[in-house]
PDB file of C-alpha atoms in Angstrom:
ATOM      1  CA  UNK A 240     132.734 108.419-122.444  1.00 80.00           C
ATOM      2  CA  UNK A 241     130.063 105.760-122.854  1.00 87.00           C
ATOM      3  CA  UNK A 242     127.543 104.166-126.002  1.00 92.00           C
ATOM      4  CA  UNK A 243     123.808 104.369-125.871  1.00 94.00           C
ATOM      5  CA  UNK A 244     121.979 101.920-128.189  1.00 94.00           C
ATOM      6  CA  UNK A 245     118.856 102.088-129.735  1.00 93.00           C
ATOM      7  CA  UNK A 246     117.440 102.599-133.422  1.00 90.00           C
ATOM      8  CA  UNK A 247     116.834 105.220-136.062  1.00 90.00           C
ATOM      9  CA  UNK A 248     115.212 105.575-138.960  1.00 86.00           C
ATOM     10  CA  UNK A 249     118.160 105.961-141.760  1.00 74.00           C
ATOM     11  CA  UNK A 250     118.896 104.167-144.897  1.00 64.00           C
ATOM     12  CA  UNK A 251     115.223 103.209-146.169  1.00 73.00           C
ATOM     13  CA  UNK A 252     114.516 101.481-143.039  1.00 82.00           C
ATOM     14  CA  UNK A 253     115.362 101.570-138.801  1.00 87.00           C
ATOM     15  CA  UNK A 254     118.772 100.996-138.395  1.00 89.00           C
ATOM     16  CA  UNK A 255     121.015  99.821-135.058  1.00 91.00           C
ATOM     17  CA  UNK A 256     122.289 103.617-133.767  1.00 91.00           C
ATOM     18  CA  UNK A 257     125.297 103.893-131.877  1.00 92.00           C
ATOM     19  CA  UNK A 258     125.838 107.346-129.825  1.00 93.00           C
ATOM     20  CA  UNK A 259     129.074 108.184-127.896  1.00 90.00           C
ATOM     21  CA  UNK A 260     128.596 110.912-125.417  1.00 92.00           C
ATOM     22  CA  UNK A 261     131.110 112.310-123.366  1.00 90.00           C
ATOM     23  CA  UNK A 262     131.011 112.613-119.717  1.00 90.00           C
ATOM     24  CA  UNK A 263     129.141 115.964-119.809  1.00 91.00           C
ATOM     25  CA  UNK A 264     126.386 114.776-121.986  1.00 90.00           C
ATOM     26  CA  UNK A 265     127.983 116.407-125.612  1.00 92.00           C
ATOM     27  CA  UNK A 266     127.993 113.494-128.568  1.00 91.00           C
ATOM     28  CA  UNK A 267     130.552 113.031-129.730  1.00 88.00           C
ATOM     29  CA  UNK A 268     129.677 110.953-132.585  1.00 84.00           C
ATOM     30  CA  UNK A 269     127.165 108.704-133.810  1.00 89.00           C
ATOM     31  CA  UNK A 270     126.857 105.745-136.070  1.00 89.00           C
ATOM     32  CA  UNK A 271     124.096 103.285-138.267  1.00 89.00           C
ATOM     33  CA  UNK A 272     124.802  99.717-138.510  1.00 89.00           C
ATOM     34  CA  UNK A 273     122.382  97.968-140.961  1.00 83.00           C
ATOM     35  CA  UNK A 274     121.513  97.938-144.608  1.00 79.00           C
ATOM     36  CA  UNK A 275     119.311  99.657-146.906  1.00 73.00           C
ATOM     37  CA  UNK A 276     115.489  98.845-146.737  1.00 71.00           C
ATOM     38  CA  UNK A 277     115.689  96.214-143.590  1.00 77.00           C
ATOM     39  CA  UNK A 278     114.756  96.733-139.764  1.00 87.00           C
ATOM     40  CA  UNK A 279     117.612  96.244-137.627  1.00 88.00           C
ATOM     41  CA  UNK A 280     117.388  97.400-133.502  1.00 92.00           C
ATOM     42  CA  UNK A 281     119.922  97.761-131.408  1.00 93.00           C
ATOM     43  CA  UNK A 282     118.931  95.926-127.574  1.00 94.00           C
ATOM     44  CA  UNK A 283     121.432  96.238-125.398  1.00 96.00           C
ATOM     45  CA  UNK A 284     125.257  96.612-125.472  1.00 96.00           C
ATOM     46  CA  UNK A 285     128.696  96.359-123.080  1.00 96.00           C
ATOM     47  CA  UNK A 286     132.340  97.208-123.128  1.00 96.00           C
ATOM     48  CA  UNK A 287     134.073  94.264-124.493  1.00 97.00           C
ATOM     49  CA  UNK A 288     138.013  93.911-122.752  1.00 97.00           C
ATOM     50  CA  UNK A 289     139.582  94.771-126.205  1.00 96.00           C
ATOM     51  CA  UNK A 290     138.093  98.797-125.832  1.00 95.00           C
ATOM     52  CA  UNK A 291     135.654  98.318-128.295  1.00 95.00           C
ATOM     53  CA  UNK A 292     131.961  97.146-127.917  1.00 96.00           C
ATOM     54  CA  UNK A 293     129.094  94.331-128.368  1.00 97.00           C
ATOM     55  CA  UNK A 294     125.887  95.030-129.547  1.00 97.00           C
ATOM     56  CA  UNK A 295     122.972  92.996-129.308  1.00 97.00           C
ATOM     57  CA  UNK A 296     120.023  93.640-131.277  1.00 95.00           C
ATOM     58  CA  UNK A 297     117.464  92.265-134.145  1.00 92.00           C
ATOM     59  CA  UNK A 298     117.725  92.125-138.059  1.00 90.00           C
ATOM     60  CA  UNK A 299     114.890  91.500-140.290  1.00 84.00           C
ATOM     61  CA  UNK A 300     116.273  88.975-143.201  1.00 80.00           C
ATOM     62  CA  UNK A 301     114.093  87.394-146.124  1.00 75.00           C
ATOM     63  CA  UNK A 302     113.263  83.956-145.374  1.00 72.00           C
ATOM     64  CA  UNK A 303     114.218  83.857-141.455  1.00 75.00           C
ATOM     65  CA  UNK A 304     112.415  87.394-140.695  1.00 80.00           C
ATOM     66  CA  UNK A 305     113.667  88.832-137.411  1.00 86.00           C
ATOM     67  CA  UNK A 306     116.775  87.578-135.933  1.00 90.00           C
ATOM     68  CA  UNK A 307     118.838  88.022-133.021  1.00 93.00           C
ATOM     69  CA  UNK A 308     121.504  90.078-134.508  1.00 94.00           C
ATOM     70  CA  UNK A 309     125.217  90.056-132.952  1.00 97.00           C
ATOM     71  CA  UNK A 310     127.634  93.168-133.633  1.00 96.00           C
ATOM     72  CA  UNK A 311     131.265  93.945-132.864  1.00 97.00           C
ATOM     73  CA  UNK A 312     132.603  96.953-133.289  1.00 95.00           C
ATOM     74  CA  UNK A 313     136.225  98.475-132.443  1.00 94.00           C
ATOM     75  CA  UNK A 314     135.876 101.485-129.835  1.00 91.00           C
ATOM     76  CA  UNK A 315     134.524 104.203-132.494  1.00 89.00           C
ATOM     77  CA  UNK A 316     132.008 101.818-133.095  1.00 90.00           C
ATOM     78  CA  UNK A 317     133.232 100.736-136.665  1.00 92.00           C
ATOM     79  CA  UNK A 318     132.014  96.990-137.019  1.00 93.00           C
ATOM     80  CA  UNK A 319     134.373  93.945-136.878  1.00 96.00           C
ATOM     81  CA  UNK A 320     131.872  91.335-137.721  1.00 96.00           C
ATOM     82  CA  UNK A 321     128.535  90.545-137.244  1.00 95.00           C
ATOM     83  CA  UNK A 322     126.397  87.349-136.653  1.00 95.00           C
ATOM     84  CA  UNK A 323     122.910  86.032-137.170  1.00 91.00           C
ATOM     85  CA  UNK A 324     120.748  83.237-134.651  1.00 91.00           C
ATOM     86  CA  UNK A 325     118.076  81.988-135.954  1.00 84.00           C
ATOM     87  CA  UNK A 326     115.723  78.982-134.465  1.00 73.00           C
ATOM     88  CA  UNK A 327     114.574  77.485-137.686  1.00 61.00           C
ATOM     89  CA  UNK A 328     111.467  76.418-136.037  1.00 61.00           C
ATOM     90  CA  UNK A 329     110.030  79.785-135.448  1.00 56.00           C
ATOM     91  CA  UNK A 330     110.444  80.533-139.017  1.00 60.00           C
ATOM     92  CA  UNK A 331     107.082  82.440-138.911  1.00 65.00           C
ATOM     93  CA  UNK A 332     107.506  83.934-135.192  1.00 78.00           C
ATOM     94  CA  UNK A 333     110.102  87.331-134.678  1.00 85.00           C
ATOM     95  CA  UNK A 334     112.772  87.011-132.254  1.00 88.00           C
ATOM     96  CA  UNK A 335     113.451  89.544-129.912  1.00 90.00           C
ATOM     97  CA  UNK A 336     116.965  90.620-128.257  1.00 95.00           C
ATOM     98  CA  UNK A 337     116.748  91.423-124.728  1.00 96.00           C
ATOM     99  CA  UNK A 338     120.625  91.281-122.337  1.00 97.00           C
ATOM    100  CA  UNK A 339     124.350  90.526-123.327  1.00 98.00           C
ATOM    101  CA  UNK A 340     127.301  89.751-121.191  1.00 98.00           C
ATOM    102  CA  UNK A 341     130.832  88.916-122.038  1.00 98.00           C
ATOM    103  CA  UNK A 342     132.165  86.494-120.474  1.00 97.00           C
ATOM    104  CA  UNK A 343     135.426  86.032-118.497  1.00 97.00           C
ATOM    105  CA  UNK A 344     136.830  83.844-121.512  1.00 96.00           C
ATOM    106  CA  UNK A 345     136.450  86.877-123.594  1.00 97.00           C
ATOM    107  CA  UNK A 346     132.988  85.415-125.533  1.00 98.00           C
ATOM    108  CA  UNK A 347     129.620  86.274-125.089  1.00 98.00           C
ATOM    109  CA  UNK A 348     126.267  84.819-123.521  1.00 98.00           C
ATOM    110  CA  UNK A 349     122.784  86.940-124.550  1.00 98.00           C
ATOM    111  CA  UNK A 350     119.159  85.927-124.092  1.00 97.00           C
ATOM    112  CA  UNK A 351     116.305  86.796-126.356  1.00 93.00           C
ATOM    113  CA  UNK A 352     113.033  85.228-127.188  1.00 91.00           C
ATOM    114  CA  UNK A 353     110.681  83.691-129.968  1.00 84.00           C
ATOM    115  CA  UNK A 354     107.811  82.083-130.569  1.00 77.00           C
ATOM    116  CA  UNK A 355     105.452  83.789-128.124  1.00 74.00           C
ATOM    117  CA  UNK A 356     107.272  83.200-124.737  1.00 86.00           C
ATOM    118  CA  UNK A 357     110.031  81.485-125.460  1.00 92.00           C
ATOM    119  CA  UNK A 358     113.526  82.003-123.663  1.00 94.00           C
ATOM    120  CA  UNK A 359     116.246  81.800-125.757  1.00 94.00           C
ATOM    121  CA  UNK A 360     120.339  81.612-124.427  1.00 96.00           C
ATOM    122  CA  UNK A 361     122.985  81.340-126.724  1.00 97.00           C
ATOM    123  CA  UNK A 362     126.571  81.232-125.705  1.00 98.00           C
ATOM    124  CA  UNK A 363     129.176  82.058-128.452  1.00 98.00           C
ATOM    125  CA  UNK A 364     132.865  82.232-128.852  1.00 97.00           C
ATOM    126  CA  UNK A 365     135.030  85.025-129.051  1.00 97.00           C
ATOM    127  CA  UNK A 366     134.360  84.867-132.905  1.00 97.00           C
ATOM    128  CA  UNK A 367     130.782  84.896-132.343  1.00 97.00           C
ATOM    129  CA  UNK A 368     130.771  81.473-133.504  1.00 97.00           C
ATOM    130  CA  UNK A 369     128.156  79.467-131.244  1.00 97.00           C
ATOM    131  CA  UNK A 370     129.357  77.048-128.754  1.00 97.00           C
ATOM    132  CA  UNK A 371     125.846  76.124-127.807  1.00 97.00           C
ATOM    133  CA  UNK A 372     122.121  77.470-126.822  1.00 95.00           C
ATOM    134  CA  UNK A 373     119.343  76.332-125.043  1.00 95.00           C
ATOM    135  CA  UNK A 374     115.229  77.228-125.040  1.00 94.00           C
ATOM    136  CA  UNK A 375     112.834  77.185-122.048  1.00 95.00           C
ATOM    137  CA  UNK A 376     109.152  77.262-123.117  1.00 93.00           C
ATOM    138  CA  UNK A 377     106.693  79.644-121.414  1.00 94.00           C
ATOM    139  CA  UNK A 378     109.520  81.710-120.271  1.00 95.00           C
ATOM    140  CA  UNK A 379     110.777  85.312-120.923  1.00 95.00           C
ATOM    141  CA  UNK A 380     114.503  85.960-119.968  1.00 96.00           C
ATOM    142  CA  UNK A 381     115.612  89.578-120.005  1.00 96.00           C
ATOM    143  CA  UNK A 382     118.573  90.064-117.817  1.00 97.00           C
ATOM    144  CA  UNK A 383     121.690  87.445-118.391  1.00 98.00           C
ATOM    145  CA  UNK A 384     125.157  87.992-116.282  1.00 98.00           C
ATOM    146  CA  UNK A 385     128.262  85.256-115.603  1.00 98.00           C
ATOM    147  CA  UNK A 386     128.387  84.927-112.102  1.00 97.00           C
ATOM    148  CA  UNK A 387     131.342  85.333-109.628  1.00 97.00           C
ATOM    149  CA  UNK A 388     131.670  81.102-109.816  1.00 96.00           C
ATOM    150  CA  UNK A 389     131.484  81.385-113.473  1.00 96.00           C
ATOM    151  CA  UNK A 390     128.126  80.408-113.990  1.00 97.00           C
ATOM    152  CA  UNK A 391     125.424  81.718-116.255  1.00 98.00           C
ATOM    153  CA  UNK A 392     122.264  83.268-114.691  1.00 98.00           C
ATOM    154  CA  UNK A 393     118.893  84.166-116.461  1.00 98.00           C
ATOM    155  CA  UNK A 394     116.251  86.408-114.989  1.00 97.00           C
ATOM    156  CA  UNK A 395     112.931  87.019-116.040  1.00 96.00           C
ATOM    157  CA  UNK A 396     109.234  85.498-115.759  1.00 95.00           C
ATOM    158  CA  UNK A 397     107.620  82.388-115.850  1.00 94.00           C
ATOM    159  CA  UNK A 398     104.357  81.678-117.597  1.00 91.00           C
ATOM    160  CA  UNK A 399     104.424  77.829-116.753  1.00 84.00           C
ATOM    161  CA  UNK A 400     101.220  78.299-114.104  1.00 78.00           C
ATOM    162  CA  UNK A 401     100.709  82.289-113.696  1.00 83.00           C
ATOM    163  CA  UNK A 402     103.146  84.553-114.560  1.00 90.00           C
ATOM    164  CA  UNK A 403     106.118  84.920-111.930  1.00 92.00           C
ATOM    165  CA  UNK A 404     109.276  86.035-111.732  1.00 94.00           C
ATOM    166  CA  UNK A 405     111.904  83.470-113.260  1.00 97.00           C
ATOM    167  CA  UNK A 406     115.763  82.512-112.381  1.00 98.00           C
ATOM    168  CA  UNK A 407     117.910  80.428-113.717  1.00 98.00           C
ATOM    169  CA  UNK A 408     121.203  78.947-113.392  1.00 98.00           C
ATOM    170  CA  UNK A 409     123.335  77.265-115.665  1.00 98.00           C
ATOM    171  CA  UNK A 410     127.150  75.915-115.538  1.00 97.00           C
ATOM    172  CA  UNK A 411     129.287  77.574-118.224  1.00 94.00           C
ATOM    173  CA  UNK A 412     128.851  74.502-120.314  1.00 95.00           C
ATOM    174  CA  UNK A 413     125.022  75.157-120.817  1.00 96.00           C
ATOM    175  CA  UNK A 414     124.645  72.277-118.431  1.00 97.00           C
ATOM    176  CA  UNK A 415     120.975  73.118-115.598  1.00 98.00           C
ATOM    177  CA  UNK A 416     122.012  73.823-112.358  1.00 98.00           C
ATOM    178  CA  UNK A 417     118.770  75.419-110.756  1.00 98.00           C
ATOM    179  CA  UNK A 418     115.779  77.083-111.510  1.00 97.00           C
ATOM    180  CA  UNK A 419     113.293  78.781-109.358  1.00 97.00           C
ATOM    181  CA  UNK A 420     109.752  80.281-109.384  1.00 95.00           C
ATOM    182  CA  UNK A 421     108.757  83.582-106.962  1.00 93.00           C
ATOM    183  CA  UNK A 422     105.214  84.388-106.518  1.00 86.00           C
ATOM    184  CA  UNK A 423     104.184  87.981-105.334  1.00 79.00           C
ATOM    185  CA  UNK A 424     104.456  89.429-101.738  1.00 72.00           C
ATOM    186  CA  UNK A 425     103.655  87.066 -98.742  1.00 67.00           C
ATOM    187  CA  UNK A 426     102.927  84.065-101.639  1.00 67.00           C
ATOM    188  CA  UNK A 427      99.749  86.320-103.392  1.00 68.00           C
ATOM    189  CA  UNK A 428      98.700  85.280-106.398  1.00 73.00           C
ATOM    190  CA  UNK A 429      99.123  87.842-109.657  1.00 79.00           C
ATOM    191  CA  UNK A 430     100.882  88.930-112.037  1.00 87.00           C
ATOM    192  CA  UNK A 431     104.802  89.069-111.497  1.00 88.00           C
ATOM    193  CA  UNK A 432     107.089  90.258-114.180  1.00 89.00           C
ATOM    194  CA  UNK A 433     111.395  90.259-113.565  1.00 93.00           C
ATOM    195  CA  UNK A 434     113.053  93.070-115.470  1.00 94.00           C
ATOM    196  CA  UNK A 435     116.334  93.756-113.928  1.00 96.00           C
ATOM    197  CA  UNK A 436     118.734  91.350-111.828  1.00 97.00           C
ATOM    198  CA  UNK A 437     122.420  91.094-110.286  1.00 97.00           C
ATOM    199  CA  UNK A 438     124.644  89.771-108.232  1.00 98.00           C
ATOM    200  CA  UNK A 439     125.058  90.724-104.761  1.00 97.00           C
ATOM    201  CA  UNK A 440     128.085  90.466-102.837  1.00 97.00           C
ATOM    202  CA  UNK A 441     127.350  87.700-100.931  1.00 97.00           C
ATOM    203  CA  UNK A 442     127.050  85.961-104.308  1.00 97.00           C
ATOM    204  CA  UNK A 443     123.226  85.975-104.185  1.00 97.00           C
ATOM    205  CA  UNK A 444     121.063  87.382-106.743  1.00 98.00           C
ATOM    206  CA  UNK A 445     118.756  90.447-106.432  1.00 97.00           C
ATOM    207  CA  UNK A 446     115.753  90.960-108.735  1.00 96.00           C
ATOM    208  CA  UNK A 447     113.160  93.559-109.490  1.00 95.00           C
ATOM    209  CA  UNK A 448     110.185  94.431-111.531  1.00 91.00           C
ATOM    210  CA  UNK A 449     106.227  94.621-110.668  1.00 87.00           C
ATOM    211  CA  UNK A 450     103.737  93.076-109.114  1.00 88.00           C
ATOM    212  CA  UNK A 451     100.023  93.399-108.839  1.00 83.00           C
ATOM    213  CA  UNK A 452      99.136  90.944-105.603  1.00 72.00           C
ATOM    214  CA  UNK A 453      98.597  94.126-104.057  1.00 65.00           C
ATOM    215  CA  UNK A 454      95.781  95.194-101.458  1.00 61.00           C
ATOM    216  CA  UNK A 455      94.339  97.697-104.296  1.00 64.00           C
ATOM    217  CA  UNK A 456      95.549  94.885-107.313  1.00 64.00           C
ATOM    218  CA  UNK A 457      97.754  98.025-108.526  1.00 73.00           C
ATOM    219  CA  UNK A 458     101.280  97.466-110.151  1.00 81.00           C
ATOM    220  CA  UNK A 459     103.686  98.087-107.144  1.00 86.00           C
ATOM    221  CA  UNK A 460     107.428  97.841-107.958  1.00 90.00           C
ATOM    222  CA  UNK A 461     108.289  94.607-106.625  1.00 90.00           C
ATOM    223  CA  UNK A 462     112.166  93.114-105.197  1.00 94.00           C
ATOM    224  CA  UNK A 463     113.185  90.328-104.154  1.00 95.00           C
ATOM    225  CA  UNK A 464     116.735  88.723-102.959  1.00 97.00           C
ATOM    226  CA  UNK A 465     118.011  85.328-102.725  1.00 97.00           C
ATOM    227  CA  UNK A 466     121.348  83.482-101.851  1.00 98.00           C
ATOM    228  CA  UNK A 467     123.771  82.023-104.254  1.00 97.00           C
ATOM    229  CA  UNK A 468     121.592  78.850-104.884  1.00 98.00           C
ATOM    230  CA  UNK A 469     118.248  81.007-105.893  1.00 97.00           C
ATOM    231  CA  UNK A 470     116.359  80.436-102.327  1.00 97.00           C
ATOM    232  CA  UNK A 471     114.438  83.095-101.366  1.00 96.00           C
ATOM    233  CA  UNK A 472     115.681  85.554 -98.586  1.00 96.00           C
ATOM    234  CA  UNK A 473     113.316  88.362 -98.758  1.00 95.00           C
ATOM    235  CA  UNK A 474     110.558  90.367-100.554  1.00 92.00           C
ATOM    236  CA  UNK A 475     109.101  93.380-100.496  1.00 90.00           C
ATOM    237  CA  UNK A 476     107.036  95.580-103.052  1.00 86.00           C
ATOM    238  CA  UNK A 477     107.011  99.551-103.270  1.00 86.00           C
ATOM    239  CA  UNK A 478     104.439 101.510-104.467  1.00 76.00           C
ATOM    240  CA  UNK A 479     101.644 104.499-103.868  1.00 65.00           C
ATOM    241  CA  UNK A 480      98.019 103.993-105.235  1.00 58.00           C
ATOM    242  CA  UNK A 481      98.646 104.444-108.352  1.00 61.00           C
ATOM    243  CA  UNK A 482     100.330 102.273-110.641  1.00 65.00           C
ATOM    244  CA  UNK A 483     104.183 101.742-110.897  1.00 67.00           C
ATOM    245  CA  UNK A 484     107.042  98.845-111.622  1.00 77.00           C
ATOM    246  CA  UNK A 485     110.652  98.625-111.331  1.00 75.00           C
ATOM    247  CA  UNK A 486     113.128  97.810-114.936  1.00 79.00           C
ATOM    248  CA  UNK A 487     116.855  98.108-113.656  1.00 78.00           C
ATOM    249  CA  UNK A 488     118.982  97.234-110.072  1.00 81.00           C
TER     250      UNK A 488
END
């Protein structure tokens, strides 16, 4: 069996909904988190190495407005706690959820935004307590992972100069190891935007979304690969004439 996430409109307001479905595509159940008359989404979510599950989505409370919103439930997808992250600098700005791992020493690292495009990482404890976070300016991270050396690595884009795809490394401390800029195919100049990323298994990273430093300027899905310290190995973009873009590797 495995969980979809996403949101529904229950309660007086969109709440986080939780479907199992069964190997053969028959739900088996389903289930609202949230509370009556507030917007809460449900981003993304993973297995957690207790059976049950962590869900990463958005809440709307008075006086912060929308939050990065952090769920556990057991494996019927009853929740355990819940936690809220709020920068209180972007008061007046909503925050957006985007990727959460756990990591190998059973907590959790997740990436969201605020402020426009700002990157947010936050790296919690098994409680959900947070252990520490971190903001890049001008930068949109939407895939997170721990790496095989136990590292944490962002993906996304870049709006420092124009907009290109964005990865980052940090030690699992919070601590900068590396960051690094790609520009389209053959070093054009456009529009590149990182939606999906992983590991390899030479312990490089590969990463793909769109770009439009195309002959025609169309959106052409757009991949790239790198070794273990972010240096780029290869490129190449995919596409017809009409537009397209890649989300997930």
């Amino acid at each position: 069996d495995f969980v979809a996430i996403g949101s529904a409109y229950a309660t007086g307001g969109y709440d986080m909904y939780l479907v199992q479905i069964s190997t053969n595509g028959v739900q088996q159940y389903a289930n609202t988190l949230g509370t009556t008359n507030n917007a809460e989404h449900g981003a993304d979510i993973k297995s957690t190495n207790d059976g049950g599950y962590i869900c990463l989505g958005t809440k709307y409370r008075s006086g912060t407005g929308q939050d990065l919103w952090l769920v556990k439930t057991d494996l019927n997808t009853n929740e355990q706690w819940s936690k809220y992250f709020s920068n209180d600098d972007w008061s007046s700005s909503p925050e957006y959820a985007y990727s959460i791992e756990q990591t190998s020493d059973g907590g959790y690292v997740f990436v969201g935004s605020a402020n426009g495009e700002t990157c947010y990482i936050i790296r919690t404890g098994s409680d959900g307590n947070q252990l520490w976070n971190h903001t890049y300016p001008n930068s949109v991270g939407t895939t997170v992972l721990e790496s095989s050396d136990g590292g944490i690595v962002v993906s996304g884009w870049s709006s420092i100069d124009s907009y290109d795809f964005w990865l980052l490394k940090l030690d699992d401390s919070g601590t900068e190891m590396w960051q690094r800029f790609f520009s389209g195919f053959d070093g054009g100049d456009g529009t590149e935007i990182a939606y999906g990323m992983d590991e390899t298994s030479d312990g490089g990273f590969v990463l793909v979304g769109y770009t439009n430093a195309t002959s025609n300027n169309s959106d052409d899905i757009y991949v790239i690969k790198t070794d273990s310290n972010g240096n780029l190995e290869w490129n190449k973009t995919y596409g017809t004439l009409q537009t397209g873009g890649g989300y997930s590797v």
